[in-house]
Short mmCIF file of C-alpha atoms and ligand atoms in Angstrom, two decimals:
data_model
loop_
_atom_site.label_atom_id
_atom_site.label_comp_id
_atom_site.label_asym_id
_atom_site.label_seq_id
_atom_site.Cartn_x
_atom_site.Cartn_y
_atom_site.Cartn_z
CA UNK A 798 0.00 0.00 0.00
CA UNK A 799 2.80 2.26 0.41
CA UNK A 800 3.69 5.28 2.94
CA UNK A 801 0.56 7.71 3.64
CA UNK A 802 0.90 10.30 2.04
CA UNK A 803 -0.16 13.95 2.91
CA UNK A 804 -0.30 16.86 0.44
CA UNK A 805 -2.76 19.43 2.06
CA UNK A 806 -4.51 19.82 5.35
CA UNK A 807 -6.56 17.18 6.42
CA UNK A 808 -10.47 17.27 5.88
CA UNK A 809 -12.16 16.60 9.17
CA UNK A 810 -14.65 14.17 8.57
CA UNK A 811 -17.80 13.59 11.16
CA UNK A 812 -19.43 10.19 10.14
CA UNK A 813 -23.22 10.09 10.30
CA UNK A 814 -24.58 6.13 10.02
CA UNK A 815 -21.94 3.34 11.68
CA UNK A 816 -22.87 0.45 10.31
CA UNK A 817 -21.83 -2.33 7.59
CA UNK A 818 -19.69 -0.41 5.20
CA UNK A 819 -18.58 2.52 7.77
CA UNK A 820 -15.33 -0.09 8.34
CA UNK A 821 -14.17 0.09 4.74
CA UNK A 822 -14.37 4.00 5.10
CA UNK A 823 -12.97 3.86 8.05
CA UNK A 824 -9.35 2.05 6.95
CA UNK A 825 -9.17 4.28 4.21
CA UNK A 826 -9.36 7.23 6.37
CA UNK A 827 -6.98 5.57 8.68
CA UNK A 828 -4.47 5.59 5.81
CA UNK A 829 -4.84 8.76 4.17
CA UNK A 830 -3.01 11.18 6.29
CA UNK A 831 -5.39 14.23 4.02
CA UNK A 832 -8.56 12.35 6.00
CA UNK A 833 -8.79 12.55 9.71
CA UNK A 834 -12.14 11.30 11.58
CA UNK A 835 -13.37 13.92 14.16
CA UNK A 836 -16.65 12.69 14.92
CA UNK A 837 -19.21 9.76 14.74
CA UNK A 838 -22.81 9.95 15.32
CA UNK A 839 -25.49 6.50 14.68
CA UNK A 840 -29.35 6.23 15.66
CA UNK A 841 -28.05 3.58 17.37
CA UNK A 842 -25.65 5.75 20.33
CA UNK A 843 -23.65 2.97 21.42
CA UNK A 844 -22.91 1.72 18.04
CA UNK A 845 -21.65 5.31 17.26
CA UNK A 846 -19.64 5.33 21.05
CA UNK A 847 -18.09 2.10 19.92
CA UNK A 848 -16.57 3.37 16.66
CA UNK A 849 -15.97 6.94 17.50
CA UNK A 850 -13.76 5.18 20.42
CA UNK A 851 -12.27 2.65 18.06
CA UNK A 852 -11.00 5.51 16.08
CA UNK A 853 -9.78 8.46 18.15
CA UNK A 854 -13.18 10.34 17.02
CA UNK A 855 -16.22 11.81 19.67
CA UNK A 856 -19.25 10.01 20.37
CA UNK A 857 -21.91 12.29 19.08
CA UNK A 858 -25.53 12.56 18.38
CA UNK A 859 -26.72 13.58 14.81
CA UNK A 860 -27.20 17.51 15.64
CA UNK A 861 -24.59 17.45 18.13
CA UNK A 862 -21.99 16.48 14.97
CA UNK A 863 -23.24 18.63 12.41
CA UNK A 864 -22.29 21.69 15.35
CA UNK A 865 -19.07 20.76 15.72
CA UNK A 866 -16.29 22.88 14.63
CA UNK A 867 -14.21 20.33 13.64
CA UNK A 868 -16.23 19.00 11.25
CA UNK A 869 -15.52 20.08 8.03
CA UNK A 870 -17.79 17.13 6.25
CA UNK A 871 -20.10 15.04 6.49
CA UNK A 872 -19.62 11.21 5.52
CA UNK A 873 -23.39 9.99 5.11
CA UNK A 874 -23.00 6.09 5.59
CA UNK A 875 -26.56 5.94 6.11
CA UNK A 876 -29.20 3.66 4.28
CA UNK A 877 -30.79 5.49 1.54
CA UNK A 878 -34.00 6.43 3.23
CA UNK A 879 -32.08 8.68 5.58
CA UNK A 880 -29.42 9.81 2.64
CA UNK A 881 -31.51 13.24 1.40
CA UNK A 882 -32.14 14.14 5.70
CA UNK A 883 -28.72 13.97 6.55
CA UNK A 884 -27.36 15.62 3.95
CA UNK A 885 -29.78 18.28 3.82
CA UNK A 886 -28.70 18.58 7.56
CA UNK A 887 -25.00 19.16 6.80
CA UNK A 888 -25.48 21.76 4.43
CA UNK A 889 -27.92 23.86 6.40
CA UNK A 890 -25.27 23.25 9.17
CA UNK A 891 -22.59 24.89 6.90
CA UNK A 892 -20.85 21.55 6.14
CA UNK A 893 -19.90 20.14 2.93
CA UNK A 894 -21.48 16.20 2.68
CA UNK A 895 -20.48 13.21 0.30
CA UNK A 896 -22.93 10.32 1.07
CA UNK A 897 -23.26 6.94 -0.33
CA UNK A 898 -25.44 5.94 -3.12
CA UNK A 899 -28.07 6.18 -4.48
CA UNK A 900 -27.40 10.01 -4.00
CA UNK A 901 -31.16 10.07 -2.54
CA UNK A 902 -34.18 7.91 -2.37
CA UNK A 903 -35.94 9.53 -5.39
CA UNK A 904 -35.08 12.09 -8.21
CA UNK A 905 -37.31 14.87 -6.11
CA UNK A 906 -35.54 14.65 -2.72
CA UNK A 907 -32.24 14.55 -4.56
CA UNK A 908 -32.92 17.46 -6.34
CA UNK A 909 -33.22 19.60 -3.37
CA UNK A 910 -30.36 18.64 -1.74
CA UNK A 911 -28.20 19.41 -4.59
CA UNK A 912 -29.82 22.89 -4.91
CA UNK A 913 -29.54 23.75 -1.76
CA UNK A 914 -25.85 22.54 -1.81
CA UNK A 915 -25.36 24.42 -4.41
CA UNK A 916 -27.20 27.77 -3.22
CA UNK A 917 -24.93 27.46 -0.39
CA UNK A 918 -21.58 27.03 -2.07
CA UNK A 919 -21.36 23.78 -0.16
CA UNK A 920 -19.45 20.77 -1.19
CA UNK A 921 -21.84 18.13 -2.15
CA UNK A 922 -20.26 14.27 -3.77
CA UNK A 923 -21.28 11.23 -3.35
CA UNK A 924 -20.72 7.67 -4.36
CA UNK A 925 -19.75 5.28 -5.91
CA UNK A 926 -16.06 5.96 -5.78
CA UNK A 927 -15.11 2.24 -7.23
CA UNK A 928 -15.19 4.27 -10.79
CA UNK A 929 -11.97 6.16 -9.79
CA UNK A 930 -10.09 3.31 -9.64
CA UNK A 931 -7.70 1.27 -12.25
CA UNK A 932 -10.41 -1.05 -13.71
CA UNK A 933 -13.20 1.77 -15.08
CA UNK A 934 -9.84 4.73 -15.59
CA UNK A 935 -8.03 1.72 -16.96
CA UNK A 936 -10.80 1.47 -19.90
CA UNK A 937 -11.62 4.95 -20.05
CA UNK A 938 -7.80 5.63 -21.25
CA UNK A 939 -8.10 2.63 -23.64
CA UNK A 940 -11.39 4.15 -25.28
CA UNK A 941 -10.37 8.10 -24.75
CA UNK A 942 -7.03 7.08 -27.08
CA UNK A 943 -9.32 5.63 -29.80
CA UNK A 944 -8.65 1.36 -29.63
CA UNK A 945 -11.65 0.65 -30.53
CA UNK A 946 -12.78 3.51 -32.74
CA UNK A 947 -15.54 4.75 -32.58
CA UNK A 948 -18.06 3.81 -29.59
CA UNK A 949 -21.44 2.72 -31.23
CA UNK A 950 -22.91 0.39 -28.41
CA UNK A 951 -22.39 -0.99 -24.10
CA UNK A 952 -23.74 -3.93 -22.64
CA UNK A 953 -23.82 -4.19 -18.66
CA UNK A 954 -24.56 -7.01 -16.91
CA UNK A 955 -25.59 -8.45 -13.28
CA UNK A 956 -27.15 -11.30 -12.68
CA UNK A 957 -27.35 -12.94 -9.60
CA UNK A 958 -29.70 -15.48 -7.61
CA UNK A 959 -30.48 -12.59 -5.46
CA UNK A 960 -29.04 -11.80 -1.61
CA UNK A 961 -31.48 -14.20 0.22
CA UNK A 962 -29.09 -16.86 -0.21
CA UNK A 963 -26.50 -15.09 2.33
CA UNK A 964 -28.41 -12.15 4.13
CA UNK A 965 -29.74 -12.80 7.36
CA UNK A 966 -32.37 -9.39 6.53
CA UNK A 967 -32.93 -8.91 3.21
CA UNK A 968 -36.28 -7.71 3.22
CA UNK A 969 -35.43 -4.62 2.02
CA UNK A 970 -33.86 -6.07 -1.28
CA UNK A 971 -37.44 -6.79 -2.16
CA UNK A 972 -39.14 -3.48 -1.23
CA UNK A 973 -39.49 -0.01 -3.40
CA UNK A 974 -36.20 1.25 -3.65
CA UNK A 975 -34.14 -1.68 -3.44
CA UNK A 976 -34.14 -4.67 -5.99
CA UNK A 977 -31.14 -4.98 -8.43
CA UNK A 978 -31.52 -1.86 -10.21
CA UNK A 979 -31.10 0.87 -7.44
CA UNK A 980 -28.60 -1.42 -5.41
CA UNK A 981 -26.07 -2.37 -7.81
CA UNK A 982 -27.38 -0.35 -10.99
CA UNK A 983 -24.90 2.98 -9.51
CA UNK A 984 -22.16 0.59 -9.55
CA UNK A 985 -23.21 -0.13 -13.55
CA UNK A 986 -24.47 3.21 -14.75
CA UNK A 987 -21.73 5.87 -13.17
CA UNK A 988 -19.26 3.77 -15.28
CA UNK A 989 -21.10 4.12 -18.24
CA UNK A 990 -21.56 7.61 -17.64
CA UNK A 991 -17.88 7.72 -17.01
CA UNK A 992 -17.30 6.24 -19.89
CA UNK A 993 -19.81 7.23 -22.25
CA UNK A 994 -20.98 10.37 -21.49
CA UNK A 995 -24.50 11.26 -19.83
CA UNK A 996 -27.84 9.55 -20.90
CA UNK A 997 -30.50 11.73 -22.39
CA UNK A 998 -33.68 8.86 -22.97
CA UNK A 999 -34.30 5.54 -21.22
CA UNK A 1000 -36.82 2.83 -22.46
CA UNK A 1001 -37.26 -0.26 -19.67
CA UNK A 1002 -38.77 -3.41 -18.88
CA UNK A 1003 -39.05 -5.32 -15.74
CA UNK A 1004 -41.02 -8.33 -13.82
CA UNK A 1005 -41.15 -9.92 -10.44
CA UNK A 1006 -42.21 -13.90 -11.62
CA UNK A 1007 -41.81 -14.75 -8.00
CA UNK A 1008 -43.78 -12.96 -5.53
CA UNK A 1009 -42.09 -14.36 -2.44
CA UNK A 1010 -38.45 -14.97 -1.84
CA UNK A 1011 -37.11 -17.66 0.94
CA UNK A 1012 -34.31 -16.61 3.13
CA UNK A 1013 -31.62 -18.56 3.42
CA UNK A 1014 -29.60 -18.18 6.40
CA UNK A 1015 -29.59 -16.85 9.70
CA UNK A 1016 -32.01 -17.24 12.35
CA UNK A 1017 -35.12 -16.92 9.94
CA UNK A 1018 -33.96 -19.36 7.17
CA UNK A 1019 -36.51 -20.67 5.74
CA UNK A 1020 -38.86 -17.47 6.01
CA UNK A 1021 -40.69 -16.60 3.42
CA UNK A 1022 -40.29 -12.74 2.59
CA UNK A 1023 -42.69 -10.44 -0.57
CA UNK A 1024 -41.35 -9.40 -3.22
CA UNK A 1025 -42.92 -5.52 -4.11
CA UNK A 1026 -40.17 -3.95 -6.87
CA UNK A 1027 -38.87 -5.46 -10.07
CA UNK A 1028 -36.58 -8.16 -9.32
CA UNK A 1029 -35.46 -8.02 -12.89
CA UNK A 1030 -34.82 -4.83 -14.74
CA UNK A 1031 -33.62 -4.36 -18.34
CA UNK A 1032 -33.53 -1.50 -20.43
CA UNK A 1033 -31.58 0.25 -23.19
CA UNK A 1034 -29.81 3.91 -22.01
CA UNK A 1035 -29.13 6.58 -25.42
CA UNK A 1036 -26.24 8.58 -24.30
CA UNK A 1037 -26.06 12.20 -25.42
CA UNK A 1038 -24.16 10.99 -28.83
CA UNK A 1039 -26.19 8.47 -29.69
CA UNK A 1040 -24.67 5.39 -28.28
CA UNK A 1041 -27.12 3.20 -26.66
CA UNK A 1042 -26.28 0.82 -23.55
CA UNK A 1043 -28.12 -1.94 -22.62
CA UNK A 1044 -28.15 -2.67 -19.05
CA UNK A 1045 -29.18 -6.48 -17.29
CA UNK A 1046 -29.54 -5.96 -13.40
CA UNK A 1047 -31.59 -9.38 -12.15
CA UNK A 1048 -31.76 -10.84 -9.18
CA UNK A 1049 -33.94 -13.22 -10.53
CA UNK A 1050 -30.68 -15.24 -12.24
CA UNK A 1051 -28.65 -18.65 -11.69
CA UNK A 1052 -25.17 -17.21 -12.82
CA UNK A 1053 -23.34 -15.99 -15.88
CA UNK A 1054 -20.34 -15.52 -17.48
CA UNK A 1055 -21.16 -11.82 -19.18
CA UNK A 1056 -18.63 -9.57 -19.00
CA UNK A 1057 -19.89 -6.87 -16.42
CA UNK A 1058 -19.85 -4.19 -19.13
CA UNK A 1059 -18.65 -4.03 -22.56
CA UNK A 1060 -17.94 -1.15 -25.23
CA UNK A 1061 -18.30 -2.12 -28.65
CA UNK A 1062 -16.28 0.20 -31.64
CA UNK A 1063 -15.76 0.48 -35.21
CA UNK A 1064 -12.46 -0.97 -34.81
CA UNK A 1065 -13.19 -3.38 -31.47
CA UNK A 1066 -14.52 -4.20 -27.69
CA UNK A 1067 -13.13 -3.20 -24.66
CA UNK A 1068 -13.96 -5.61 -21.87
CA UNK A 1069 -14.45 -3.99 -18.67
CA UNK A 1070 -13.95 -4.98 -15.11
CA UNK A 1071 -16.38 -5.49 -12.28
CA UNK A 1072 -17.74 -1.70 -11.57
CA UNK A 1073 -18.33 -2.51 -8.09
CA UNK A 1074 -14.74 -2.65 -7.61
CA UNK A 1075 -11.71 -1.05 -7.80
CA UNK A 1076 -9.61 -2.62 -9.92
CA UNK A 1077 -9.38 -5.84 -12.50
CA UNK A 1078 -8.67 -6.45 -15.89
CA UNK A 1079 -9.52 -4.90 -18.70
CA UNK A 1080 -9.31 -6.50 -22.01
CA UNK A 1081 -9.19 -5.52 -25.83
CA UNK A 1082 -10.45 -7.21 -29.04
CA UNK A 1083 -9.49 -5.34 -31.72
CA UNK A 1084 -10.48 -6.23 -35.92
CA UNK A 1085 -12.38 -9.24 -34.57
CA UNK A 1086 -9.17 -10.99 -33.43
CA UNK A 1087 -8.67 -12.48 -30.04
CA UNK A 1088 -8.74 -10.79 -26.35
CA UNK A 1089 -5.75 -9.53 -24.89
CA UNK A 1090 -4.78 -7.55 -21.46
CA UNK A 1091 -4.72 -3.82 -21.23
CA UNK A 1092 -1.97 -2.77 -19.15
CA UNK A 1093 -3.40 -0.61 -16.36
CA UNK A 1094 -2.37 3.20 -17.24
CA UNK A 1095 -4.42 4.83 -15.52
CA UNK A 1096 -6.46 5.51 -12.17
CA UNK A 1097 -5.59 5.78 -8.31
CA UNK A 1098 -3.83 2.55 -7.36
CA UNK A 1099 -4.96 1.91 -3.85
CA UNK A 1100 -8.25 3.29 -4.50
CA UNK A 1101 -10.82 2.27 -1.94
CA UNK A 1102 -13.91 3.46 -0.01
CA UNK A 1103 -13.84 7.00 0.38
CA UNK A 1104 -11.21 7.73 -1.91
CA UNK A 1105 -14.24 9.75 -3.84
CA UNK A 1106 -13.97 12.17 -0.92
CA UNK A 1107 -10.33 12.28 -1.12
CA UNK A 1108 -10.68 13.19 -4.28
CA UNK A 1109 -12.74 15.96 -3.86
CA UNK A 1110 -10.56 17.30 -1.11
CA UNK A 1111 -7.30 16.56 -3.08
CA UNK A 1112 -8.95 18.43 -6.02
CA UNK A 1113 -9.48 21.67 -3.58
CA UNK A 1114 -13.26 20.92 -3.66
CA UNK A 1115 -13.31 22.42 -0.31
CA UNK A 1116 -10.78 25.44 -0.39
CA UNK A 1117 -13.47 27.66 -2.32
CA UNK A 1118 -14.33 25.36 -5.83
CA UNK A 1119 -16.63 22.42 -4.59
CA UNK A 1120 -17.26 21.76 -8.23
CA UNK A 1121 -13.41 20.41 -8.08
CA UNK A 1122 -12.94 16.78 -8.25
CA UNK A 1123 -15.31 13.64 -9.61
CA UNK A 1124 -17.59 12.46 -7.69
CA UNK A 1125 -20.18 15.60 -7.69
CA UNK A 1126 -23.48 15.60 -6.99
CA UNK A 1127 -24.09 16.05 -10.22
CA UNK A 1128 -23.32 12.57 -11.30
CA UNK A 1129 -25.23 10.56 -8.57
CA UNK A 1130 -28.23 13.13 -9.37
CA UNK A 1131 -27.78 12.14 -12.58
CA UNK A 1132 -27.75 8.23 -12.67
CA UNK A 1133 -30.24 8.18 -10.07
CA UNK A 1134 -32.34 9.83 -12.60
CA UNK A 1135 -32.09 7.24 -15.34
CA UNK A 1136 -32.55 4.41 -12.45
CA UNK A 1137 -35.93 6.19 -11.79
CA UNK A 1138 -36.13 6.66 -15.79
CA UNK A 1139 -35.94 2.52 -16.21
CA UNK A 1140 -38.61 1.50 -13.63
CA UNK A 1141 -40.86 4.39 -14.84
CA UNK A 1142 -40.51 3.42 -18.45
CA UNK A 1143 -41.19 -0.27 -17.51
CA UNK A 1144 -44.65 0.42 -15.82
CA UNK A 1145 -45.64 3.40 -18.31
CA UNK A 1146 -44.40 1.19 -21.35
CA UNK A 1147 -42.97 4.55 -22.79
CA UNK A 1148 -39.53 6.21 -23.12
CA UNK A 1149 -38.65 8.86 -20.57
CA UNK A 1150 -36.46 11.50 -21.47
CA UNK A 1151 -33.41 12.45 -18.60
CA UNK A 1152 -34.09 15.98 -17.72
CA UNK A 1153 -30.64 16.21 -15.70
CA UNK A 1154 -27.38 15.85 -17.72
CA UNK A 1155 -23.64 15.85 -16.19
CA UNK A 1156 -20.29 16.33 -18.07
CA UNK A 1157 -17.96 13.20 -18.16
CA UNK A 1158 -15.86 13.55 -15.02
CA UNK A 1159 -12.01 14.45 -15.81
CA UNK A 1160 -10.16 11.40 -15.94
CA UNK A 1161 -7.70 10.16 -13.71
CA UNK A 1162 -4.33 9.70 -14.75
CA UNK A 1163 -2.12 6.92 -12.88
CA UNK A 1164 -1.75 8.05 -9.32
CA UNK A 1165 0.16 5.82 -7.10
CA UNK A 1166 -2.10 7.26 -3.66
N1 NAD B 2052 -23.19 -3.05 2.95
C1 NAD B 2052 -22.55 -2.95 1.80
O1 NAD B 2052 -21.89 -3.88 1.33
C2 NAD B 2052 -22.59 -1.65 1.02
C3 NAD B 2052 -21.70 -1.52 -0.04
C4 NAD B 2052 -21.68 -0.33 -0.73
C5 NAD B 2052 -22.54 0.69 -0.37
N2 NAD B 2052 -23.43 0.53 0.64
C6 NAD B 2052 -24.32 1.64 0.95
O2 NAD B 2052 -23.94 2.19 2.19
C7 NAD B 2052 -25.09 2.67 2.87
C8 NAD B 2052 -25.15 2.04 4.23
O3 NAD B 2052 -25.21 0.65 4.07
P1 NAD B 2052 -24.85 -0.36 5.25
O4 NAD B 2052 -24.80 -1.70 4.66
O5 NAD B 2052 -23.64 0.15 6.00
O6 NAD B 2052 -26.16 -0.22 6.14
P2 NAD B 2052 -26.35 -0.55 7.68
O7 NAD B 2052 -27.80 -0.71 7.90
O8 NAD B 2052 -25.42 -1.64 8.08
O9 NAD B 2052 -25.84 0.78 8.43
C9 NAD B 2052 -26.50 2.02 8.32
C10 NAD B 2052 -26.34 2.77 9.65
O10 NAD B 2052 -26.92 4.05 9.53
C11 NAD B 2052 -27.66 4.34 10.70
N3 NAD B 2052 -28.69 5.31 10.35
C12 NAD B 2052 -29.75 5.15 9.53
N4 NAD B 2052 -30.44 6.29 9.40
C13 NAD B 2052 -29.80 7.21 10.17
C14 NAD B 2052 -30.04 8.57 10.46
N5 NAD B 2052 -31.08 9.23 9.94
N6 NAD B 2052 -29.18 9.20 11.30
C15 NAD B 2052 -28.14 8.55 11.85
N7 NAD B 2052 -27.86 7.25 11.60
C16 NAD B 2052 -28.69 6.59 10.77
C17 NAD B 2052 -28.20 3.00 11.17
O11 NAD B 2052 -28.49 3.02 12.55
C18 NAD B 2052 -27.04 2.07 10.82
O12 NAD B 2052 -26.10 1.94 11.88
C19 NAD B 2052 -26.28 2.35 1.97
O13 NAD B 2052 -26.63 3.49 1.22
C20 NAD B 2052 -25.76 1.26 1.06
O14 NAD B 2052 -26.40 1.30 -0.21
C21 NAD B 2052 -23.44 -0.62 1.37
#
């Protein structure tokens, strides 16, 4: 992993929501000397008490933290119900906020937040970071320096038996606003945005054949749970020049061997890695002959959760220019928009036009952080 490095003062983080993926956060902060955890705060106080002293941080509750002034940001780790309060919170509380995805609940309640970040000058990013990393930058390079020509179509894919099998609560997998599409589908769509360019029209389909599901482990295996969202969702995404995507995101699937996204060109396909992590191998096909590596040229090397927020910091997002650095507002707004696009075109049976758009993030060259 190398030394930590430190380039500029370090953004003060206070973490709102302590739960499953707060750890990964939490190492990265540990080893970027530019990211220093001042304060945690959790519904749940003593799960908050237990991390804050874990890591150095106060024990707070939710106001409490967004007073404090060492808190320059606000990490929202909570679920995605609570993402639009809590960062609506920080900002009237003079804070900047990056929160995990989906960027809200619903187009509406995300669409406030960002204006009132933006009325406010406040820093406002969000996830999914994995798209900074060597995998997505890897292939944007590849495409950006023409190997495959021109892009004319994407495919994404997901397909999975669904997480019953392993999660002791998955309820929520099953209700409006999970199911594949808004729990993976930001992995999927911010790299095709990153990729691709923005989406301006969405036309979907979707079912739910089963309407139970049977949990699988834990102390209520056997349970049957409903099933009340698309468990299935397909759909074809026209970016802004005309290329068209077609996303898979099932749950509702025994396995495949898709590649999680492809790029097809005049001259070639790119072969992209899994979007829901950092880094993996990219491969190129070029005049219909065989598949062979790319080397990995660009992207941060040790990216992990959080480095989105790094970014933004190491960008100067927060000394006076929050529209510095990648993972903007803009861009969760944005794919949460065509998400919201796909299951509205499914039930309507009509395409819906994207009335946000976002510019390609800047890329990232190889950065050994
Ligand atoms: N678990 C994963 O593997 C994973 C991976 C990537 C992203 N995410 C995303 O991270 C977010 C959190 O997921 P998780 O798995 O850590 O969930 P979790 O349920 O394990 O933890 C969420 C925490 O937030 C707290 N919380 C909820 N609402 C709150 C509020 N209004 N104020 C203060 N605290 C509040 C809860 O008490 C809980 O401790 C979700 O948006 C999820 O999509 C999760």
């Amino acid at each position: 992993m190398g030394e930590p490095v430190s380039r500029v003062r370090p953004l003060r983080i206070g973490m709102v929501g302590a739960g499953t993926i707060s750890g990964q956060y939490l190492q990265t902060v540990a080893r970027l000397e530019d990211l220093q955890l001042t304060a945690v705060a959790d519904l749940d106080a003593a799960r908050a008490e237990a991390v804050a002293a874990e890591h150095g941080a106060a024990a707070e509750e939710v106001d409490g933290l967004m007073g404090r002034g060492d808190v320059d940001v606000v990490l929202n780790l909570t679920v995605p119900q609570s993402h639009a309060e809590v960062s609506s919170a920080a900002i009237a509380a003079g804070k900047g906020v990056y929160t995990e995805k989906p960027f809200a609940a619903d187009v509406a309640a995300g669409r406030e937040v960002l204006a009132q970040g933006r009325g406010s000058g406040a820093v406002v990013g969000g996830a999914p970071d994995t798209v900074l990393g060597t995998g997505v930058q890897t292939a944007r390079a590849a495409l950006d320096a023409g190997v495959i020509g021109t892009p004319t179509s994407a495919t994404a894919t997901l397909i999975l038996p669904g997480h019953e099998s392993w999660h002791p609560h998955p309820d929520f997998y099953y209700q409006p606003g999970g199911g594949p599409l808004m729990d993976m589908g930001p992995y999927y769509l911010t790299a095709l945005v990153t990729l691709l360019g923005p989406v301006r029209e969405v036309v979907g389909a979707a079912s739910a054949l089963r309407d139970e599901r049977v949990i699988g482990s834990g102390p209520r295996a056997g349970e049957r749970i409903p099933v009340a969202t698309p468990s299935h969702v397909t759909g074809a995404l026209v970016h802004a020049d005309g290329v068209i995507s077609t996303v898979v995101m099932s749950f509702d699937g025994a396995a495949t061997r898709a590649a999680p996204i492809e790029v097809q060109g005049t001259e070639g396909a790119l072969s992209v890695p899994d979007p829901n992590r950092f880094s993996g191998r990219v491969a190129l096909s070029r005049d219909g002959g065989g598949w062979h590596e790319v080397p990995v040229s660009a992207g941060y090397r040790h990216a992990a959760r959080g480095y989105g927020l790094a970014d933004l910091h190491w960008a100067g997002a927060f000394d006076g220019d929050p529209l510095r650095g990648r993972a903007q507002g803009e861009l969760g707004l944005h794919v949460l928009e065509v998400m919201e696009g796909l299951l509205a075109s499914a039930e309507s049976r009509r395409a819906v036009g994207m009335d946000t758009t976002v510019e390609r993030p800047a890329p990232v060259p190889m950065d050994h952080r």
